[in-house]
């Protein structure tokens, strides 16, 4: 029987926290802070002042528990606050554009530590400055530190700028050395870091991303039912979230759609493809023109988180893009796709972690993102199966494994063995 932890708290250092608006990065910290109290850990959240966010929205502020302390420290966005004619020296954005957060983060963090006496520190990437703050607070106070990497900080070609790569690698190495635990979201990332830092392999742990059941219950109450398969209306496919040109380039998918339009007569009466909040509309708009598919593929602006879930639930099918250069990563949206339980067309390498999760969920339609021929063969089969209602539903027991509350429980158990 696990011992009951009383009066234990964790200082959570996270850039991504409401009211920031991003596709999915905010959900991990928000949901951990929401559910950790159920497992006898009180979160104290150290984040940035909202003016440091590129985009913000109040739509998830109501999900922050009223009994959670949230401290918003001084921070500037170099590109927004320190640039002249949109230009700024690289040194003012190392390791990232929020490096000024170190000043406010450390000072505010020390005040929170003095007042609340947390048992554990926790920081989360992809904003590298968060790990820098965690490192400094740990070194000053000696409080055990858990570092949530999520994905890899460095790759052979990432970050692309040599100086930034060196700074990231330095923070990465210091974090692995001084943290008590380092958490990743996929088995591929754990393997990568075990090979890169074999001396710290015993510190590595995995807590995958997931979906939030409460968000989905509210979204389901708002969603309009989709007409049953078999009609002649256009099927609506949705991709929700950022499409990175280097990691999720849809060029071959667009080429395949263009080919089907020319050779098979595919029209907007057959399918309409919505790409929601891509973050790279200008790049994608040029490709849509190049392949003459502007009447089939539509770029749509960001919407609130639960609105995005409603859109998934109202779709006929969901699209997933993931390049082979990200085989050790899994897009966070995949778990929301599984919970939405809509037909999924996954364009990803069949040997990667993303494809592994999909195969375990018995998702049938998987094709490489960079293989135009295979995509052009798979897409019509997918559309026919969706229209005929022959795509199998995902089993509830598979879906439930990825509920966010379960992830919070795993994190609480990890904290317990850390202190």
PDB file of N, CA and C in Angstrom, residues 105-183:
ATOM      1  N   UNK A 105      12.249  34.558 -12.874  1.00  0.00           N
ATOM      2  CA  UNK A 105      11.926  33.194 -12.467  1.00  0.00           C
ATOM      3  C   UNK A 105      12.681  32.747 -11.239  1.00  0.00           C
ATOM      4  N   UNK A 106      13.985  33.044 -11.196  1.00  0.00           N
ATOM      5  CA  UNK A 106      14.789  32.635 -10.045  1.00  0.00           C
ATOM      6  C   UNK A 106      14.384  33.416  -8.798  1.00  0.00           C
ATOM      7  N   UNK A 107      14.218  34.728  -8.929  1.00  0.00           N
ATOM      8  CA  UNK A 107      13.838  35.534  -7.764  1.00  0.00           C
ATOM      9  C   UNK A 107      12.458  35.136  -7.237  1.00  0.00           C
ATOM     10  N   UNK A 108      11.505  34.985  -8.147  1.00  0.00           N
ATOM     11  CA  UNK A 108      10.162  34.583  -7.731  1.00  0.00           C
ATOM     12  C   UNK A 108      10.175  33.158  -7.198  1.00  0.00           C
ATOM     13  N   UNK A 109      10.955  32.291  -7.835  1.00  0.00           N
ATOM     14  CA  UNK A 109      11.047  30.911  -7.377  1.00  0.00           C
ATOM     15  C   UNK A 109      11.602  30.810  -5.966  1.00  0.00           C
ATOM     16  N   UNK A 110      12.626  31.587  -5.654  1.00  0.00           N
ATOM     17  CA  UNK A 110      13.192  31.572  -4.308  1.00  0.00           C
ATOM     18  C   UNK A 110      12.173  32.058  -3.282  1.00  0.00           C
ATOM     19  N   UNK A 111      11.403  33.073  -3.650  1.00  0.00           N
ATOM     20  CA  UNK A 111      10.363  33.556  -2.737  1.00  0.00           C
ATOM     21  C   UNK A 111       9.313  32.477  -2.486  1.00  0.00           C
ATOM     22  N   UNK A 112       8.915  31.771  -3.558  1.00  0.00           N
ATOM     23  CA  UNK A 112       7.922  30.702  -3.407  1.00  0.00           C
ATOM     24  C   UNK A 112       8.481  29.554  -2.566  1.00  0.00           C
ATOM     25  N   UNK A 113       9.756  29.235  -2.769  1.00  0.00           N
ATOM     26  CA  UNK A 113      10.382  28.154  -1.992  1.00  0.00           C
ATOM     27  C   UNK A 113      10.445  28.524  -0.512  1.00  0.00           C
ATOM     28  N   UNK A 114      10.808  29.762  -0.224  1.00  0.00           N
ATOM     29  CA  UNK A 114      10.870  30.205   1.174  1.00  0.00           C
ATOM     30  C   UNK A 114       9.499  30.133   1.825  1.00  0.00           C
ATOM     31  N   UNK A 115       8.462  30.465   1.064  1.00  0.00           N
ATOM     32  CA  UNK A 115       7.120  30.529   1.649  1.00  0.00           C
ATOM     33  C   UNK A 115       6.457  29.167   1.750  1.00  0.00           C
ATOM     34  N   UNK A 116       6.598  28.331   0.706  1.00  0.00           N
ATOM     35  CA  UNK A 116       5.812  27.099   0.642  1.00  0.00           C
ATOM     36  C   UNK A 116       6.613  25.830   0.904  1.00  0.00           C
ATOM     37  N   UNK A 117       7.936  25.915   0.948  1.00  0.00           N
ATOM     38  CA  UNK A 117       8.788  24.775   1.249  1.00  0.00           C
ATOM     39  C   UNK A 117       8.441  23.542   0.393  1.00  0.00           C
ATOM     40  N   UNK A 118       8.524  23.646  -0.931  1.00  0.00           N
ATOM     41  CA  UNK A 118       8.201  22.481  -1.766  1.00  0.00           C
ATOM     42  C   UNK A 118       9.190  21.349  -1.568  1.00  0.00           C
ATOM     43  N   UNK A 119       8.689  20.121  -1.725  1.00  0.00           N
ATOM     44  CA  UNK A 119       9.545  18.938  -1.585  1.00  0.00           C
ATOM     45  C   UNK A 119      10.292  18.618  -2.868  1.00  0.00           C
ATOM     46  N   UNK A 120       9.750  19.083  -3.999  1.00  0.00           N
ATOM     47  CA  UNK A 120      10.319  18.760  -5.317  1.00  0.00           C
ATOM     48  C   UNK A 120      10.214  19.982  -6.214  1.00  0.00           C
ATOM     49  N   UNK A 121      11.193  20.149  -7.088  1.00  0.00           N
ATOM     50  CA  UNK A 121      11.116  21.104  -8.195  1.00  0.00           C
ATOM     51  C   UNK A 121      10.825  20.321  -9.478  1.00  0.00           C
ATOM     52  N   UNK A 122      10.068  20.925 -10.372  1.00  0.00           N
ATOM     53  CA  UNK A 122       9.754  20.303 -11.664  1.00  0.00           C
ATOM     54  C   UNK A 122       9.791  21.403 -12.718  1.00  0.00           C
ATOM     55  N   UNK A 123      10.490  21.170 -13.807  1.00  0.00           N
ATOM     56  CA  UNK A 123      10.516  22.131 -14.909  1.00  0.00           C
ATOM     57  C   UNK A 123      10.235  21.394 -16.199  1.00  0.00           C
ATOM     58  N   UNK A 124       9.709  22.114 -17.173  1.00  0.00           N
ATOM     59  CA  UNK A 124       9.307  21.457 -18.410  1.00  0.00           C
ATOM     60  C   UNK A 124       9.775  22.221 -19.643  1.00  0.00           C
ATOM     61  N   UNK A 125      10.339  21.507 -20.570  1.00  0.00           N
ATOM     62  CA  UNK A 125      10.735  21.959 -21.902  1.00  0.00           C
ATOM     63  C   UNK A 125       9.473  21.838 -22.784  1.00  0.00           C
ATOM     64  N   UNK A 126       9.282  22.578 -23.920  1.00  0.00           N
ATOM     65  CA  UNK A 126      10.307  22.998 -24.863  1.00  0.00           C
ATOM     66  C   UNK A 126      10.886  24.393 -24.692  1.00  0.00           C
ATOM     67  N   UNK A 127      10.509  25.191 -23.732  1.00  0.00           N
ATOM     68  CA  UNK A 127      11.223  26.442 -23.511  1.00  0.00           C
ATOM     69  C   UNK A 127      12.419  26.131 -22.618  1.00  0.00           C
ATOM     70  N   UNK A 128      13.633  26.182 -23.196  1.00  0.00           N
ATOM     71  CA  UNK A 128      14.830  25.736 -22.488  1.00  0.00           C
ATOM     72  C   UNK A 128      15.113  26.567 -21.242  1.00  0.00           C
ATOM     73  N   UNK A 129      14.689  27.828 -21.240  1.00  0.00           N
ATOM     74  CA  UNK A 129      14.899  28.676 -20.078  1.00  0.00           C
ATOM     75  C   UNK A 129      14.256  28.091 -18.826  1.00  0.00           C
ATOM     76  N   UNK A 130      13.168  27.333 -18.973  1.00  0.00           N
ATOM     77  CA  UNK A 130      12.526  26.702 -17.809  1.00  0.00           C
ATOM     78  C   UNK A 130      13.487  25.743 -17.121  1.00  0.00           C
ATOM     79  N   UNK A 131      14.221  24.938 -17.902  1.00  0.00           N
ATOM     80  CA  UNK A 131      15.208  24.032 -17.303  1.00  0.00           C
ATOM     81  C   UNK A 131      16.361  24.817 -16.679  1.00  0.00           C
ATOM     82  N   UNK A 132      16.719  25.943 -17.280  1.00  0.00           N
ATOM     83  CA  UNK A 132      17.784  26.772 -16.709  1.00  0.00           C
ATOM     84  C   UNK A 132      17.358  27.292 -15.331  1.00  0.00           C
ATOM     85  N   UNK A 133      16.115  27.720 -15.201  1.00  0.00           N
ATOM     86  CA  UNK A 133      15.596  28.177 -13.911  1.00  0.00           C
ATOM     87  C   UNK A 133      15.578  27.016 -12.919  1.00  0.00           C
ATOM     88  N   UNK A 134      15.109  25.841 -13.379  1.00  0.00           N
ATOM     89  CA  UNK A 134      15.094  24.678 -12.508  1.00  0.00           C
ATOM     90  C   UNK A 134      16.488  24.323 -12.012  1.00  0.00           C
ATOM     91  N   UNK A 135      17.456  24.382 -12.904  1.00  0.00           N
ATOM     92  CA  UNK A 135      18.841  24.078 -12.543  1.00  0.00           C
ATOM     93  C   UNK A 135      19.351  25.042 -11.475  1.00  0.00           C
ATOM     94  N   UNK A 136      19.133  26.345 -11.670  1.00  0.00           N
ATOM     95  CA  UNK A 136      19.631  27.341 -10.726  1.00  0.00           C
ATOM     96  C   UNK A 136      18.947  27.181  -9.363  1.00  0.00           C
ATOM     97  N   UNK A 137      17.642  26.995  -9.361  1.00  0.00           N
ATOM     98  CA  UNK A 137      16.920  26.833  -8.094  1.00  0.00           C
ATOM     99  C   UNK A 137      17.387  25.576  -7.360  1.00  0.00           C
ATOM    100  N   UNK A 138      17.614  24.522  -8.099  1.00  0.00           N
ATOM    101  CA  UNK A 138      18.107  23.286  -7.475  1.00  0.00           C
ATOM    102  C   UNK A 138      19.489  23.491  -6.880  1.00  0.00           C
ATOM    103  N   UNK A 139      20.366  24.159  -7.612  1.00  0.00           N
ATOM    104  CA  UNK A 139      21.736  24.336  -7.139  1.00  0.00           C
ATOM    105  C   UNK A 139      21.776  25.254  -5.906  1.00  0.00           C
ATOM    106  N   UNK A 140      20.882  26.222  -5.849  1.00  0.00           N
ATOM    107  CA  UNK A 140      20.856  27.131  -4.695  1.00  0.00           C
ATOM    108  C   UNK A 140      20.261  26.445  -3.464  1.00  0.00           C
ATOM    109  N   UNK A 141      19.185  25.679  -3.657  1.00  0.00           N
ATOM    110  CA  UNK A 141      18.415  25.150  -2.518  1.00  0.00           C
ATOM    111  C   UNK A 141      18.689  23.690  -2.199  1.00  0.00           C
ATOM    112  N   UNK A 142      19.164  22.908  -3.175  1.00  0.00           N
ATOM    113  CA  UNK A 142      19.359  21.485  -2.962  1.00  0.00           C
ATOM    114  C   UNK A 142      18.088  20.660  -3.011  1.00  0.00           C
ATOM    115  N   UNK A 143      16.963  21.278  -3.346  1.00  0.00           N
ATOM    116  CA  UNK A 143      15.699  20.552  -3.442  1.00  0.00           C
ATOM    117  C   UNK A 143      15.761  19.612  -4.649  1.00  0.00           C
ATOM    118  N   UNK A 144      15.324  18.343  -4.525  1.00  0.00           N
ATOM    119  CA  UNK A 144      15.338  17.421  -5.666  1.00  0.00           C
ATOM    120  C   UNK A 144      14.587  18.009  -6.856  1.00  0.00           C
ATOM    121  N   UNK A 145      15.110  17.724  -8.035  1.00  0.00           N
ATOM    122  CA  UNK A 145      14.601  18.351  -9.262  1.00  0.00           C
ATOM    123  C   UNK A 145      14.249  17.270 -10.275  1.00  0.00           C
ATOM    124  N   UNK A 146      13.030  17.355 -10.794  1.00  0.00           N
ATOM    125  CA  UNK A 146      12.564  16.463 -11.858  1.00  0.00           C
ATOM    126  C   UNK A 146      12.429  17.295 -13.124  1.00  0.00           C
ATOM    127  N   UNK A 147      13.103  16.887 -14.186  1.00  0.00           N
ATOM    128  CA  UNK A 147      13.109  17.631 -15.450  1.00  0.00           C
ATOM    129  C   UNK A 147      12.244  16.921 -16.472  1.00  0.00           C
ATOM    130  N   UNK A 148      11.223  17.609 -16.949  1.00  0.00           N
ATOM    131  CA  UNK A 148      10.300  17.064 -17.948  1.00  0.00           C
ATOM    132  C   UNK A 148      10.759  17.527 -19.333  1.00  0.00           C
ATOM    133  N   UNK A 149      11.522  16.673 -20.016  1.00  0.00           N
ATOM    134  CA  UNK A 149      12.023  17.039 -21.344  1.00  0.00           C
ATOM    135  C   UNK A 149      10.924  16.976 -22.407  1.00  0.00           C
ATOM    136  N   UNK A 150       9.980  16.072 -22.235  1.00  0.00           N
ATOM    137  CA  UNK A 150       8.980  15.754 -23.267  1.00  0.00           C
ATOM    138  C   UNK A 150       9.695  15.133 -24.477  1.00  0.00           C
ATOM    139  N   UNK A 151      10.240  15.978 -25.365  1.00  0.00           N
ATOM    140  CA  UNK A 151      10.994  15.501 -26.526  1.00  0.00           C
ATOM    141  C   UNK A 151      12.474  15.838 -26.337  1.00  0.00           C
ATOM    142  N   UNK A 152      13.269  15.464 -27.309  1.00  0.00           N
ATOM    143  CA  UNK A 152      14.707  15.728 -27.230  1.00  0.00           C
ATOM    144  C   UNK A 152      14.982  17.222 -27.342  1.00  0.00           C
ATOM    145  N   UNK A 153      15.953  17.692 -26.576  1.00  0.00           N
ATOM    146  CA  UNK A 153      16.368  19.096 -26.670  1.00  0.00           C
ATOM    147  C   UNK A 153      17.270  19.327 -27.866  1.00  0.00           C
ATOM    148  N   UNK A 154      18.124  18.342 -28.155  1.00  0.00           N
ATOM    149  CA  UNK A 154      19.051  18.498 -29.269  1.00  0.00           C
ATOM    150  C   UNK A 154      19.047  17.265 -30.161  1.00  0.00           C
ATOM    151  N   UNK A 155      19.295  17.505 -31.422  1.00  0.00           N
ATOM    152  CA  UNK A 155      19.487  16.466 -32.429  1.00  0.00           C
ATOM    153  C   UNK A 155      20.768  16.842 -33.188  1.00  0.00           C
ATOM    154  N   UNK A 156      21.288  15.965 -34.044  1.00  0.00           N
ATOM    155  CA  UNK A 156      22.473  16.346 -34.819  1.00  0.00           C
ATOM    156  C   UNK A 156      22.287  17.638 -35.609  1.00  0.00           C
ATOM    157  N   UNK A 157      21.055  17.907 -36.070  1.00  0.00           N
ATOM    158  CA  UNK A 157      20.808  19.112 -36.865  1.00  0.00           C
ATOM    159  C   UNK A 157      19.784  20.036 -36.214  1.00  0.00           C
ATOM    160  N   UNK A 158      19.575  19.907 -34.900  1.00  0.00           N
ATOM    161  CA  UNK A 158      18.647  20.781 -34.193  1.00  0.00           C
ATOM    162  C   UNK A 158      19.211  21.118 -32.822  1.00  0.00           C
ATOM    163  N   UNK A 159      19.185  22.398 -32.439  1.00  0.00           N
ATOM    164  CA  UNK A 159      18.849  23.578 -33.241  1.00  0.00           C
ATOM    165  C   UNK A 159      19.831  23.778 -34.394  1.00  0.00           C
ATOM    166  N   UNK A 160      19.392  24.454 -35.416  1.00  0.00           N
ATOM    167  CA  UNK A 160      20.203  24.595 -36.623  1.00  0.00           C
ATOM    168  C   UNK A 160      21.369  25.570 -36.424  1.00  0.00           C
ATOM    169  N   UNK A 161      21.176  26.606 -35.588  1.00  0.00           N
ATOM    170  CA  UNK A 161      22.238  27.587 -35.379  1.00  0.00           C
ATOM    171  C   UNK A 161      23.300  26.981 -34.468  1.00  0.00           C
ATOM    172  N   UNK A 162      24.567  26.967 -34.873  1.00  0.00           N
ATOM    173  CA  UNK A 162      25.631  26.324 -34.075  1.00  0.00           C
ATOM    174  C   UNK A 162      25.726  26.824 -32.640  1.00  0.00           C
ATOM    175  N   UNK A 163      25.642  28.153 -32.441  1.00  0.00           N
ATOM    176  CA  UNK A 163      25.760  28.675 -31.080  1.00  0.00           C
ATOM    177  C   UNK A 163      24.583  28.222 -30.226  1.00  0.00           C
ATOM    178  N   UNK A 164      23.380  28.269 -30.773  1.00  0.00           N
ATOM    179  CA  UNK A 164      22.200  27.835 -30.028  1.00  0.00           C
ATOM    180  C   UNK A 164      22.297  26.341 -29.709  1.00  0.00           C
ATOM    181  N   UNK A 165      22.799  25.562 -30.672  1.00  0.00           N
ATOM    182  CA  UNK A 165      22.952  24.124 -30.439  1.00  0.00           C
ATOM    183  C   UNK A 165      23.887  23.880 -29.252  1.00  0.00           C
ATOM    184  N   UNK A 166      24.977  24.607 -29.193  1.00  0.00           N
ATOM    185  CA  UNK A 166      25.937  24.419 -28.091  1.00  0.00           C
ATOM    186  C   UNK A 166      25.310  24.791 -26.747  1.00  0.00           C
ATOM    187  N   UNK A 167      24.528  25.873 -26.729  1.00  0.00           N
ATOM    188  CA  UNK A 167      23.879  26.291 -25.480  1.00  0.00           C
ATOM    189  C   UNK A 167      22.843  25.253 -25.057  1.00  0.00           C
ATOM    190  N   UNK A 168      22.045  24.778 -26.012  1.00  0.00           N
ATOM    191  CA  UNK A 168      21.050  23.750 -25.707  1.00  0.00           C
ATOM    192  C   UNK A 168      21.716  22.478 -25.185  1.00  0.00           C
ATOM    193  N   UNK A 169      22.797  22.066 -25.839  1.00  0.00           N
ATOM    194  CA  UNK A 169      23.470  20.840 -25.408  1.00  0.00           C
ATOM    195  C   UNK A 169      24.062  21.010 -24.002  1.00  0.00           C
ATOM    196  N   UNK A 170      24.555  22.213 -23.686  1.00  0.00           N
ATOM    197  CA  UNK A 170      25.089  22.474 -22.350  1.00  0.00           C
ATOM    198  C   UNK A 170      23.979  22.360 -21.305  1.00  0.00           C
ATOM    199  N   UNK A 171      22.823  22.992 -21.571  1.00  0.00           N
ATOM    200  CA  UNK A 171      21.695  22.917 -20.631  1.00  0.00           C
ATOM    201  C   UNK A 171      21.221  21.474 -20.497  1.00  0.00           C
ATOM    202  N   UNK A 172      21.146  20.785 -21.622  1.00  0.00           N
ATOM    203  CA  UNK A 172      20.725  19.381 -21.613  1.00  0.00           C
ATOM    204  C   UNK A 172      21.631  18.535 -20.715  1.00  0.00           C
ATOM    205  N   UNK A 173      22.942  18.667 -20.901  1.00  0.00           N
ATOM    206  CA  UNK A 173      23.893  17.868 -20.124  1.00  0.00           C
ATOM    207  C   UNK A 173      23.833  18.223 -18.643  1.00  0.00           C
ATOM    208  N   UNK A 174      23.755  19.523 -18.326  1.00  0.00           N
ATOM    209  CA  UNK A 174      23.656  19.939 -16.930  1.00  0.00           C
ATOM    210  C   UNK A 174      22.366  19.422 -16.290  1.00  0.00           C
ATOM    211  N   UNK A 175      21.289  19.442 -17.071  1.00  0.00           N
ATOM    212  CA  UNK A 175      20.006  18.968 -16.557  1.00  0.00           C
ATOM    213  C   UNK A 175      20.061  17.479 -16.247  1.00  0.00           C
ATOM    214  N   UNK A 176      20.637  16.703 -17.157  1.00  0.00           N
ATOM    215  CA  UNK A 176      20.751  15.263 -16.916  1.00  0.00           C
ATOM    216  C   UNK A 176      21.638  14.979 -15.709  1.00  0.00           C
ATOM    217  N   UNK A 177      22.671  15.762 -15.531  1.00  0.00           N
ATOM    218  CA  UNK A 177      23.598  15.521 -14.419  1.00  0.00           C
ATOM    219  C   UNK A 177      22.972  15.851 -13.070  1.00  0.00           C
ATOM    220  N   UNK A 178      22.259  16.963 -12.981  1.00  0.00           N
ATOM    221  CA  UNK A 178      21.824  17.457 -11.674  1.00  0.00           C
ATOM    222  C   UNK A 178      20.381  17.097 -11.314  1.00  0.00           C
ATOM    223  N   UNK A 179      19.565  16.717 -12.264  1.00  0.00           N
ATOM    224  CA  UNK A 179      18.186  16.340 -11.929  1.00  0.00           C
ATOM    225  C   UNK A 179      18.157  14.942 -11.322  1.00  0.00           C
ATOM    226  N   UNK A 180      17.126  14.680 -10.534  1.00  0.00           N
ATOM    227  CA  UNK A 180      16.934  13.341  -9.964  1.00  0.00           C
ATOM    228  C   UNK A 180      16.251  12.414 -10.952  1.00  0.00           C
ATOM    229  N   UNK A 181      15.385  12.962 -11.779  1.00  0.00           N
ATOM    230  CA  UNK A 181      14.675  12.200 -12.801  1.00  0.00           C
ATOM    231  C   UNK A 181      14.545  13.059 -14.048  1.00  0.00           C
ATOM    232  N   UNK A 182      14.566  12.432 -15.220  1.00  0.00           N
ATOM    233  CA  UNK A 182      14.349  13.120 -16.492  1.00  0.00           C
ATOM    234  C   UNK A 182      13.240  12.370 -17.233  1.00  0.00           C
ATOM    235  N   UNK A 183      12.177  13.080 -17.565  1.00  0.00           N
ATOM    236  CA  UNK A 183      10.979  12.461 -18.132  1.00  0.00           C
ATOM    237  C   UNK A 183      10.878  12.765 -19.624  1.00  0.00           C
TER     238      UNK A 183
END
